[in-house]
Structures are given as C-alpha cells and as structure tokens.
XYZ file of C-alpha atoms in Angstrom:
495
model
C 75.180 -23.029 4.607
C 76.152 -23.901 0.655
C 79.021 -24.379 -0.654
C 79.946 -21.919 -3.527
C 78.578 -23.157 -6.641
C 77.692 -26.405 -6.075
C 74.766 -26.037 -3.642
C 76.713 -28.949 -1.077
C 75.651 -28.356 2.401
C 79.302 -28.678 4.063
C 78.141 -27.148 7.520
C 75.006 -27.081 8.658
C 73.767 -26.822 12.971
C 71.442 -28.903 14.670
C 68.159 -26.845 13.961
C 68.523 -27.892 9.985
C 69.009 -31.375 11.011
C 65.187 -31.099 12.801
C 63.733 -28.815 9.927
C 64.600 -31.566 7.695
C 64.263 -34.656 9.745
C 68.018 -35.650 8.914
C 71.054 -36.682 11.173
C 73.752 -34.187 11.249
C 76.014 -36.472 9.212
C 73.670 -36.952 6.384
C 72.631 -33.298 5.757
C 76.054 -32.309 5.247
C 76.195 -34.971 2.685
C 73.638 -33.688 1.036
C 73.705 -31.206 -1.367
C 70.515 -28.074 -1.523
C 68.546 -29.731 -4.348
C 68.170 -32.754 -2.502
C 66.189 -30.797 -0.017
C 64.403 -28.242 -1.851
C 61.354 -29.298 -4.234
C 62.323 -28.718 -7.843
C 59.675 -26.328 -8.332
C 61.910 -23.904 -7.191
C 65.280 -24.897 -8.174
C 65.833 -21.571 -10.010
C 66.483 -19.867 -6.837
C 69.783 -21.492 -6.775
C 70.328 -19.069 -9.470
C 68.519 -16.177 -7.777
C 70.726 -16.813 -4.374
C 73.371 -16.663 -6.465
C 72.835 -13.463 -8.717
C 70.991 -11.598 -5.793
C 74.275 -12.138 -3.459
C 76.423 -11.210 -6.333
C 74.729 -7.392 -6.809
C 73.734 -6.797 -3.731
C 75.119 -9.068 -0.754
C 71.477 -10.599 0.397
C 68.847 -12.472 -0.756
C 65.233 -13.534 0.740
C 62.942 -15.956 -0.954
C 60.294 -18.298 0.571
C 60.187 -21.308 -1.050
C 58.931 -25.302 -0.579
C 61.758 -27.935 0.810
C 60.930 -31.397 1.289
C 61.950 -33.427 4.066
C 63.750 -36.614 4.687
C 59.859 -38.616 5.291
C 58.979 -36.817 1.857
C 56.385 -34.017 3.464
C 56.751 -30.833 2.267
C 57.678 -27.663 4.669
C 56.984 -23.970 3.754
C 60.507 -22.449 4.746
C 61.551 -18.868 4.498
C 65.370 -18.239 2.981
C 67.659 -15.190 3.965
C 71.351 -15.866 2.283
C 74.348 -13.551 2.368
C 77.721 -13.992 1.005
C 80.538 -15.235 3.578
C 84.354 -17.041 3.364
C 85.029 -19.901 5.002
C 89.373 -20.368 5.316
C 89.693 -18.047 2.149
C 87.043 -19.968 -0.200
C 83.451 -18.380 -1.156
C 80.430 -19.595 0.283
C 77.148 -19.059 0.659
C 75.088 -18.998 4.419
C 71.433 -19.217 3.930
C 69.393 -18.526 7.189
C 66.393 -21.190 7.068
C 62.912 -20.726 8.879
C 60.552 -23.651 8.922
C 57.398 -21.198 8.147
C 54.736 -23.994 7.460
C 52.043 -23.091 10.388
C 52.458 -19.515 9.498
C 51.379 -20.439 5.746
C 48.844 -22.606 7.222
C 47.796 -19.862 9.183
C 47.227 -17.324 6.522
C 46.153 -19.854 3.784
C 43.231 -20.620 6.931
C 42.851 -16.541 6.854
C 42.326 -16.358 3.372
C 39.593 -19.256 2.760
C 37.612 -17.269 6.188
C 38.122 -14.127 4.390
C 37.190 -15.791 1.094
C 33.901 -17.084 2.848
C 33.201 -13.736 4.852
C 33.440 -12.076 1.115
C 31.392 -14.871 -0.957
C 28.844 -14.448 2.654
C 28.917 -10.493 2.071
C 28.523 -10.316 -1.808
C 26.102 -13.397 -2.077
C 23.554 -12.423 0.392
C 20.215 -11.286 -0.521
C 20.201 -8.703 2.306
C 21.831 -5.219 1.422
C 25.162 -5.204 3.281
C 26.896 -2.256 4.023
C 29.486 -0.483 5.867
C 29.036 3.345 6.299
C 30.751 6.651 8.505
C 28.142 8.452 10.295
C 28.185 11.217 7.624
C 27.205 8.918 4.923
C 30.147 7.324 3.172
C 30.160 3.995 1.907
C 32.860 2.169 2.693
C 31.636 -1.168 1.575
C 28.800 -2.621 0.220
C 27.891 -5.652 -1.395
C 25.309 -6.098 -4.646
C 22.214 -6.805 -3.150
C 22.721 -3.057 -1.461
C 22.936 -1.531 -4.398
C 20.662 -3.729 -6.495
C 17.843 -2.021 -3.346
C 18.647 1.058 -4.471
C 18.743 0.786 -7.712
C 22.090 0.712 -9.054
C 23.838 -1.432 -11.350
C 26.887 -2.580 -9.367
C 28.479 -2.308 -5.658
C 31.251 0.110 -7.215
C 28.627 2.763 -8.859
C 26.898 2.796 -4.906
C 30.264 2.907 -3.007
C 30.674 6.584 -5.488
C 27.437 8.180 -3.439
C 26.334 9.000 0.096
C 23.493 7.478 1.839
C 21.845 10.516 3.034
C 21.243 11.364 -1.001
C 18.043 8.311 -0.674
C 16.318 9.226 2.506
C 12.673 10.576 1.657
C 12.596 12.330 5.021
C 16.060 13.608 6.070
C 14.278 13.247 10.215
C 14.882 9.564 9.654
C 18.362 9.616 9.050
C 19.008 12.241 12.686
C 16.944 9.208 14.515
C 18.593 6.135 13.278
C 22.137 8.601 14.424
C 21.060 9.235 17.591
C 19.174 5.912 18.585
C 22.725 4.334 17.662
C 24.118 6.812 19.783
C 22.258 5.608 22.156
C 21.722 2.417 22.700
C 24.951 1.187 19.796
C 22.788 -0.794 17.941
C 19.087 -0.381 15.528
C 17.044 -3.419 15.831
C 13.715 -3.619 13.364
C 13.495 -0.139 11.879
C 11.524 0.523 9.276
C 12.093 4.040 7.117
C 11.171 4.718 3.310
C 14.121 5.828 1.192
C 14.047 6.997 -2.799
C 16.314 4.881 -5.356
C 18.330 5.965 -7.787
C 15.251 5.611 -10.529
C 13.289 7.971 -8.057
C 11.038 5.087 -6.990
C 10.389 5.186 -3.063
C 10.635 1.813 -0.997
C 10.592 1.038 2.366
C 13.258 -0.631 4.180
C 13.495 -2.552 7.315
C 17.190 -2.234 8.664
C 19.526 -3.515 11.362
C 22.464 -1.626 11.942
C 25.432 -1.796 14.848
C 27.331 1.246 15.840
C 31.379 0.876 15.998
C 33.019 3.401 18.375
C 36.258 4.587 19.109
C 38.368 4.311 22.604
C 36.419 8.081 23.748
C 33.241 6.310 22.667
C 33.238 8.456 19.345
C 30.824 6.777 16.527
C 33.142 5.644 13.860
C 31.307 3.109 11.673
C 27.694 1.857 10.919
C 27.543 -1.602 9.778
C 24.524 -3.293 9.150
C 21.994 -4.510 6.430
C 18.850 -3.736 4.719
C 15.812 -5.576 3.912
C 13.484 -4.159 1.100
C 9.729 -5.304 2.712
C 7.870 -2.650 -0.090
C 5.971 -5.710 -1.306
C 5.286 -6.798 2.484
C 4.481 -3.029 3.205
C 2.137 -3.522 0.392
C 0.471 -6.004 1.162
C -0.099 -4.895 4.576
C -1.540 -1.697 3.429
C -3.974 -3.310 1.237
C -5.015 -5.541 3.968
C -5.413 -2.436 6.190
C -7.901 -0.605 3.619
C -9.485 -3.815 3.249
C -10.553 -4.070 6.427
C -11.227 -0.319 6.769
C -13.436 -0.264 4.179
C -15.289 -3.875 5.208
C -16.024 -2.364 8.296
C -17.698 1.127 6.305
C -19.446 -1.153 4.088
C -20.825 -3.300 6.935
C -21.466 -0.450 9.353
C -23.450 1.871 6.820
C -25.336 -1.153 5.611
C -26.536 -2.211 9.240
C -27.376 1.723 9.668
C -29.181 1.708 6.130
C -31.638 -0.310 7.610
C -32.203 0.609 10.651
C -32.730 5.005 9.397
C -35.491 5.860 7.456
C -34.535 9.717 7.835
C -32.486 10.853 4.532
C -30.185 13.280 6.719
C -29.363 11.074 8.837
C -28.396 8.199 6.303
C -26.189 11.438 4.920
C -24.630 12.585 8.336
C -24.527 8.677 9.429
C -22.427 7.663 6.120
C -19.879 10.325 6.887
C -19.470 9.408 10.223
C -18.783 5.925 9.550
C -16.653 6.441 6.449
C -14.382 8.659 9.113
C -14.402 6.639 12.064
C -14.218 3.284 10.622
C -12.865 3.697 7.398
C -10.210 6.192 8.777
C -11.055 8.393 5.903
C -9.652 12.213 6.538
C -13.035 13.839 6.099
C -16.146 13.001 3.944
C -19.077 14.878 2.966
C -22.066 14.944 1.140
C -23.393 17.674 -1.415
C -26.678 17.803 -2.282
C -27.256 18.689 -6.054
C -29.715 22.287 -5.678
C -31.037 22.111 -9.379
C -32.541 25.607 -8.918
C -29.136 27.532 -8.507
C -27.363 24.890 -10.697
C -24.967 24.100 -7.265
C -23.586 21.570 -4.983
C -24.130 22.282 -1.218
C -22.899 20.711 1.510
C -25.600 18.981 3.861
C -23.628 16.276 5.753
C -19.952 15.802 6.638
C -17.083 14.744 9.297
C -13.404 14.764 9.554
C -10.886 17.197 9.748
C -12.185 19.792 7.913
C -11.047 23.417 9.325
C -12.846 25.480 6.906
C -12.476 23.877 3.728
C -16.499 23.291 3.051
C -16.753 26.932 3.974
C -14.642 28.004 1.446
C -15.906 25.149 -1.130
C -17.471 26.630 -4.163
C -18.936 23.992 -6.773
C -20.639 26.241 -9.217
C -21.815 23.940 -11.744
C -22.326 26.685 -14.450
C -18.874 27.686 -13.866
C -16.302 25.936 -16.400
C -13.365 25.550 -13.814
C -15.408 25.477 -10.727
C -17.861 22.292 -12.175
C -14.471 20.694 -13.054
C -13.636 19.135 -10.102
C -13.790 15.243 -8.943
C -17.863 16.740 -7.377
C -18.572 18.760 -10.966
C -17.803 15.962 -13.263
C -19.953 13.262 -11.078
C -22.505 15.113 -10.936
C -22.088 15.254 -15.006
C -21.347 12.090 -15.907
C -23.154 10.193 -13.143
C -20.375 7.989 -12.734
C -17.322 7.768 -9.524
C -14.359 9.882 -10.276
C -10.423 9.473 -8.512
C -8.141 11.717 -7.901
C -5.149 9.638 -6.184
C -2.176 12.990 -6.654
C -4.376 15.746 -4.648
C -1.401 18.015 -5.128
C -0.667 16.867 -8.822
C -3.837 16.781 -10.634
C -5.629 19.617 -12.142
C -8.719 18.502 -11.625
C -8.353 19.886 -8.190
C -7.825 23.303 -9.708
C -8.687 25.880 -7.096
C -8.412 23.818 -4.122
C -5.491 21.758 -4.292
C -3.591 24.191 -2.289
C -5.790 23.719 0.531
C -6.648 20.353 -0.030
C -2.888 18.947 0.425
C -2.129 21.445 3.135
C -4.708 19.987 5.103
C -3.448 16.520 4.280
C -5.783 15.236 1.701
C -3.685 13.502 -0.827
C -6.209 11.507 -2.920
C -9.907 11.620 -3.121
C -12.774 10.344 -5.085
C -16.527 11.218 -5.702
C -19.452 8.864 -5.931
C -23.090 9.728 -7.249
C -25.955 9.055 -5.138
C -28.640 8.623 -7.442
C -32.632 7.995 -6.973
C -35.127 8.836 -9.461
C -32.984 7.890 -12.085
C -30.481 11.021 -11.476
C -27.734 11.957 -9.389
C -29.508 13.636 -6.270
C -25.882 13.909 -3.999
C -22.311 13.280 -4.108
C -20.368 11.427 -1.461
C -16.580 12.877 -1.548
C -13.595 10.485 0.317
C -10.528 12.229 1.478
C -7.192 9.720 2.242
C -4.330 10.771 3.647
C -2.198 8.599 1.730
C -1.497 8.898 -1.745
C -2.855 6.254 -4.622
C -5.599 5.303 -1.742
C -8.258 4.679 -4.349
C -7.371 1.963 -6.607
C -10.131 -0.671 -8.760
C -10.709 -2.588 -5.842
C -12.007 0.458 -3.809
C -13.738 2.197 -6.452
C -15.671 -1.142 -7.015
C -16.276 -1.431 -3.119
C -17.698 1.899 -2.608
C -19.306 2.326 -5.687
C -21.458 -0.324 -4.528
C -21.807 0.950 -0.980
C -23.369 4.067 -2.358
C -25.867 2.041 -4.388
C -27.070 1.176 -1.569
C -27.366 4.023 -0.146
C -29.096 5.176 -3.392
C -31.156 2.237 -3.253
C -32.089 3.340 0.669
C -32.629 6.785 -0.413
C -35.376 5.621 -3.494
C -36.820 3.561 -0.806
C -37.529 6.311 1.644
C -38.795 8.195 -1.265
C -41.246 5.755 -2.686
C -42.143 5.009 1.292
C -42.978 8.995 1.533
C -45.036 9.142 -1.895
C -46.941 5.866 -0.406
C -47.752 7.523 3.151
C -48.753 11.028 1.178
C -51.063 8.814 -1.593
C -52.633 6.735 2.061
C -53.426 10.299 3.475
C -54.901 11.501 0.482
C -57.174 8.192 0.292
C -58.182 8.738 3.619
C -58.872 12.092 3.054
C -61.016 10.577 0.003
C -62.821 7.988 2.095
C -63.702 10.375 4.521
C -64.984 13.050 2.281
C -67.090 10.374 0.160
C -68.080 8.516 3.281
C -69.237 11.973 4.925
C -71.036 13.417 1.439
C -74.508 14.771 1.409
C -75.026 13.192 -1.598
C -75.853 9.852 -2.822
C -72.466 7.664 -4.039
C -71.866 4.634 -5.628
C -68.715 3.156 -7.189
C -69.229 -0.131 -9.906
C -66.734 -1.855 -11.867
C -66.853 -1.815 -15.448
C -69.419 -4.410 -16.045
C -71.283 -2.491 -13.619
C -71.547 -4.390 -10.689
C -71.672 -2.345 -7.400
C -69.045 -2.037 -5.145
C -69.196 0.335 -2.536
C -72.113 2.974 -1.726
C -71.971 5.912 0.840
C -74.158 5.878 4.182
C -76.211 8.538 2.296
C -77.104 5.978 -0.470
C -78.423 4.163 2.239
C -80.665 7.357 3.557
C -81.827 7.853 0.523
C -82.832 4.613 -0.580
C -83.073 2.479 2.205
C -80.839 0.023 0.684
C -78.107 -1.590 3.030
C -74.397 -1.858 1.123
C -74.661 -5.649 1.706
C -78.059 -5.253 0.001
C -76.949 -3.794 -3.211
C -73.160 -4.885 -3.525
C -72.440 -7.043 -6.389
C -75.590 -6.143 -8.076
C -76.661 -3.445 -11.130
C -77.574 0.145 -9.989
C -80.486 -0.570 -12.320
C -82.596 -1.890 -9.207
C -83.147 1.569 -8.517
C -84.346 1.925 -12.436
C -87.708 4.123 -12.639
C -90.236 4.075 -15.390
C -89.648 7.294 -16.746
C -85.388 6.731 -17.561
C -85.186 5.192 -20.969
C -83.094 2.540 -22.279
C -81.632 5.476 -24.179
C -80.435 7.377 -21.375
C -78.824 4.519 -19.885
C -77.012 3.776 -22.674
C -75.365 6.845 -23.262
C -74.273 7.425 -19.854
C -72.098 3.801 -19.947
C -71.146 4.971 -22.933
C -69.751 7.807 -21.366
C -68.065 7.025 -18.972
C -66.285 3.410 -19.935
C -64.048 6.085 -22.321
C -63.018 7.950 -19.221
C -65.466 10.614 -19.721
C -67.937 12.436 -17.215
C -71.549 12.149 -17.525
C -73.979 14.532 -16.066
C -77.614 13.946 -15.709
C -80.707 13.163 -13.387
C -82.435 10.155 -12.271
C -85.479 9.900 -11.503
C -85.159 6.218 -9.538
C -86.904 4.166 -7.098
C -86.599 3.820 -3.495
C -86.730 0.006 -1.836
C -90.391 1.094 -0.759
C -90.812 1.756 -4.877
C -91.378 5.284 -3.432
C-alpha cells in the first residue's frame, strides 16, 4: 500500500516484508522508489493516471530487494481511503521463477527453432491431406523453392511422381505410426525429379484419428546416382566378361549371335536384345538372334533400308553410318518413329545400336533395350562399343578360319588329283630347280623324287630339243604365261 502522492509505504503485511527481505518496521519507512529499480519509475505515474480513469492498474515490473538482487514482481493497484485520505493499495506478486521459467521456455524454443531452420535435413510438419504447416529451409531448398514461406503456400501431394507412393507412406503410418527408411522419387518445383529418403512419425488424436505427419527428408539423388552407375557397371562387366569367355570358346557365328543376346539379358539385365543381320540382296535388316521380353515386337519390326522413315531408326542409321547410335527418351525421340508406341508400352525406355562389322562393313546390328531412361551414357557406349569389336573381331576370325579350311580342301583336292594324274608332273621354282614330281614321273622315267629334286629338268634333255626351244618355253612361262609343246626326252636307261 502507497500513500497518495508520495509513493510512502505507510502499511504494508508480512508477505512484503519477505518479498523484499525487510523488517516490518523498515518497509513502512520506506517509500516505493526505494524498492523498485529506477528503470521503471514512470509507473508511479502510470499507477497513478491508470487509477485516476479507470480505478485499476496492472504492470509487471523489476523491484530490488533489501540484499540488492533484483525480483520480477507483478503489480495490481486500485484506488482505496484510509480514515478519509486517498491512497493507493498495490497487490504485489514476487513472479521471478515464473520469468525464469518462461525466459528458460524461450531460449528451448529459440534452440528447437535455430535446430529446425538450421538443419540440413528437410523438416516439416504436414496434415494427412497435404498441408504444410511448418517447414524449415532446407525443405524447401529440396524442392526447389526459394524460401520456407513460398513452400508452406503448396501441398505436398503437388511433387509426388507416382501419386501410389503417397496412399503407402498414409497407410504404413496408419499402421505401424511411424516410416522408417523410405525411399520415393518426387518432382521439384523446376520439374527436376529426385529421390528422397524420409522418416516420418504419425500424431493421432484421442479416437486414434491421424492428425499430423512430422518428419524429415533426405535428398540421396546423388547417392541414388551413384548407386545406379555402380549397378550398370557391374552389369555390364559381367556382359563384357561373359561374352568374351564365350567368344572363345564358339566358333559357330549363330551361336556367338544367340549367345551375346542371352548374356546381354541375363547378366546385363538388359530388357531384350537382338541381332539383325544386314540381307544386302533385299536392302533389309532381319532378325537372326534375340532374348528378352519381346511379345511380338520383332514380328512386327520392319527395317526397310530403302524406305526413308523405316531406315531411320537407331538399326537404319548404324547400318549407314557404321558407327553406335543412342536413343536414351524411347518415348521422346523421333528416331523411334513407327515404333515408339510399342517400344515404351513394352517398357523399353532407351536403346542403342552397335555395328558388327567384318570384312570391312557392317555385317549385323546388336540393339540394347533398358528399362530405365538415360541408360546409355559415354561410359556405356565406350564399353559396348568395344564388346562388339570383339565380337566383330570373333566373327572375321571364323570367317578367315572358314576361307582357310575351304582353300586346305581345295589343296587336297589338288594334291590328290596331281598325285593321281596319268600324266607326267613336275613343279620347279623359278631358277628351275625341281621340287616335287608325280608317281607317274617316276613310271615314266624311272627317276625317284629324291633322285631328281633340287636338280634341272634338263637331265631328261634329248638330242633332238634345241637350245631354242628351251629358251622360249622359260621365257614363257617366268611372265605367267602357258607354254604348250612336246618333248622328246630321255629316260634314266637313256631310252
């Protein structure tokens, strides 16, 4: 209690005296700036004016003990007469733990918000029908927006690629009130698709309703990435190791072609491969070779190459140009003209070509379906280009390995047919030295091969051939020429 005007504390009870640390008999001695700090002397004035218009006042304000500390104390004053004379009675609450209290709220809630904004996680708080309640930058940098307040304006459903994911993560919250470790792709706001990894608790009412979603997202793209690449990596190791081991082993050019496809599909987890064989007669590619998941498509193929949109496809133009050629959009290129449709309906979303080439020209194309979009980058162009140069180089090597068997049964066909003549033959070198005669050389003249070999047919010279004669038939035949004529020769008996 004050006294009127001059802020004296004439009466005062026992519960001042321990707010303040005074005896009784000093704090009524006192007057109320000597216990208030003078950072808030002016609400003297405001106790004053408030009681004046409207009979009450409340302020909280900082007093200061006898020991000097200062107390947080909440002030309620009303007007009130005391034997005739004006006074004021202020109602004083030492409020310094409750202060404490909330000044200890505010610096967790201060951390909790500096926690939520600051981490590099996406933080968010949702409904189950999509609305963002909270969210803090990193979220919305993931998605692609500038700030927390442009996200908060949009629903999450609006970024999932495939709506499916959104109904699981619902109902495995439903169930079991939490998502641990799930990883979905979502589209940001620039139309770029990600993948996220996300843990997310479910908050639920008293009749177990789900009220809230609250969780965070990781963006693992880059991780995703990586992971993939790894993944074709290996896939296409094991092709290139696999249809090398079989390269050597085959000497069968089908079954290199049926063998490659094989591989490429159960190793390299390719969709469906085949092989075309270039028919240079009708100007075509047919299909010899293939595996995969197929349905009908190679029925229904048609690579005419005299026909302007049907040569135009990834096959067409490396059979053309000789060279590989990518198509990583299957349902987005025209390239793939006339069978796109089919193509991405069967789930072929990139493919590339590769030339198989011996002799010098393309002979057959290998074709590589993915299932996954942007499949065939550098890197696996480079890798299979060179796995079918091997092939090609297996293929040239069966062919040279056929000509060679075909020119060894010829020459035996030779040797036997000159070995089994009725007539007298003998082969020299150009300086005329013999080295081979037949058996019937040996009939005839009863010279042994070991006899004669080495030496000059002119052992068998007679009397009656002429140095003449035997000079125009070298002549002859050291330009490649064929001499005809008779000899009239001698026998070893000079018969």
């Amino acid at each position: 209690m004050t006294g009127g005007q001059t802020c004296a504390l004439p009466i005062s009870n026992h519960q001042a005296s321990k707010i303040y640390g005074y005896k009784y008999e000093e704090l009524v001695n006192l007057s109320g700036k000597d216990i208030i700090h003078p950072d808030y002397y002016h609400l003297f004035e405001k106790f004053i004016h408030d009681v004046a218009k409207t009979n009450e006042f409340h302020a909280e304000s900082v007093d200061v003990r006898k020991d000097g500390t200062l107390i947080n104390t909440e002030v309620k004053g009303a007007p009130i007469n005391i034997k005739g004379k004006p006074h004021l009675l202020a109602v004083i609450r030492d409020i310094t733990q409750q202060k404490q209290a909330e000044e200890a709220l505010r610096q967790s809630e201060k951390k909790f918000r500096d926690l939520f904004n600051e981490d590099l996680t996406g933080n968010f708080v949702s409904t189950p029908d999509g609305k963002l309640i909270l969210c803090n930058p990193a979220y919305a940098n993931i998605m692609g927006f500038d700030s927390a307040n442009e996200m908060l304006k949009t629903k999450t459903q609006t970024f999932y690629k495939n709506i499916e994911d959104r109904n699981e993560i619902i109902k495995k919250i439903k169930e079991n009130r939490k998502l641990i470790n799930y990883e979905y792709p979502l589209i940001r706001k620039d139309g770029k698709e990600i993948t996220v990894l996300a843990n997310i608790l479910g908050e639920f009412d008293e009749k177990e309703k789900l009220i809230l979603l609250k969780g965070y997202l990781i963006d693992i793209s880059d991780r995703k990435k990586a992971e993939l690449e790894l993944t074709k990596a290996t896939r296409l190791y094991a092709v290139l190791s696999n249809i090398n081991q079989m390269i050597v082993r085959v000497r069968d050019k089908q079954t290199i072609f049926e063998e490659t496809c094989r591989i490429a599909v159960e190793n390299g987890k390719f969709k469906m491969a085949w092989i075309g064989l270039v028919d240079e007669k009708l100007n075509r590619v047919v299909s010899i070779a293939s595996a995969g998941f197929e349905e009908d498509y190679l029925d229904t193929i048609n690579i005419d190459l005299n026909d302007v949109e049907l040569s135009n496809g990834p096959t067409g133009h490396t059979v053309k140009l000789g060279t590989p050629f990518v198509v990583n959009e299957v349902s987005k290129q025209p390239e793939m003209g006339p069978w796109k449709e089919k193509a991405s309906k069967l789930g072929y979303h990139s493919s590339a070509a590769f030339p198989i080439i011996a002799d010098g020209k393309t002979i057959a194309i290998l074709n590589l379906y993915a299932g996954e979009t942007f499949f065939f980058d550098d890197k696996e162009v480079k890798l299979l280009d060179e796995l079918v140069q091997d092939i090609s180089y297996a293929i040239d090597f069966i062919n040279s390995e056929t000509e060679r068997k075909i020119s060894e049964q010829e020459l035996r066909k030779l040797s036997t047919a000159i070995t089994q003549s009725p007539a007298a033959i003998v082969i020299t070198n150009t300086q005329g030295a013999i080295e081979y005669v037949n058996p019937k050389f040996s009939e005839i003249t009863g010279y042994s091969f070991a006899e004669v070999k080495g030496k000059n047919p002119r052992i068998l010279k007679g009397t009656e051939n002429s140095k003449i004669f035997f000079k125009s038939l070298w002549e002859t035949i050291v330009v490649g020429k064929m001499w005809k004529g008779v000899f009239k020769n001698k026998k070893k008996n000079n018969s």
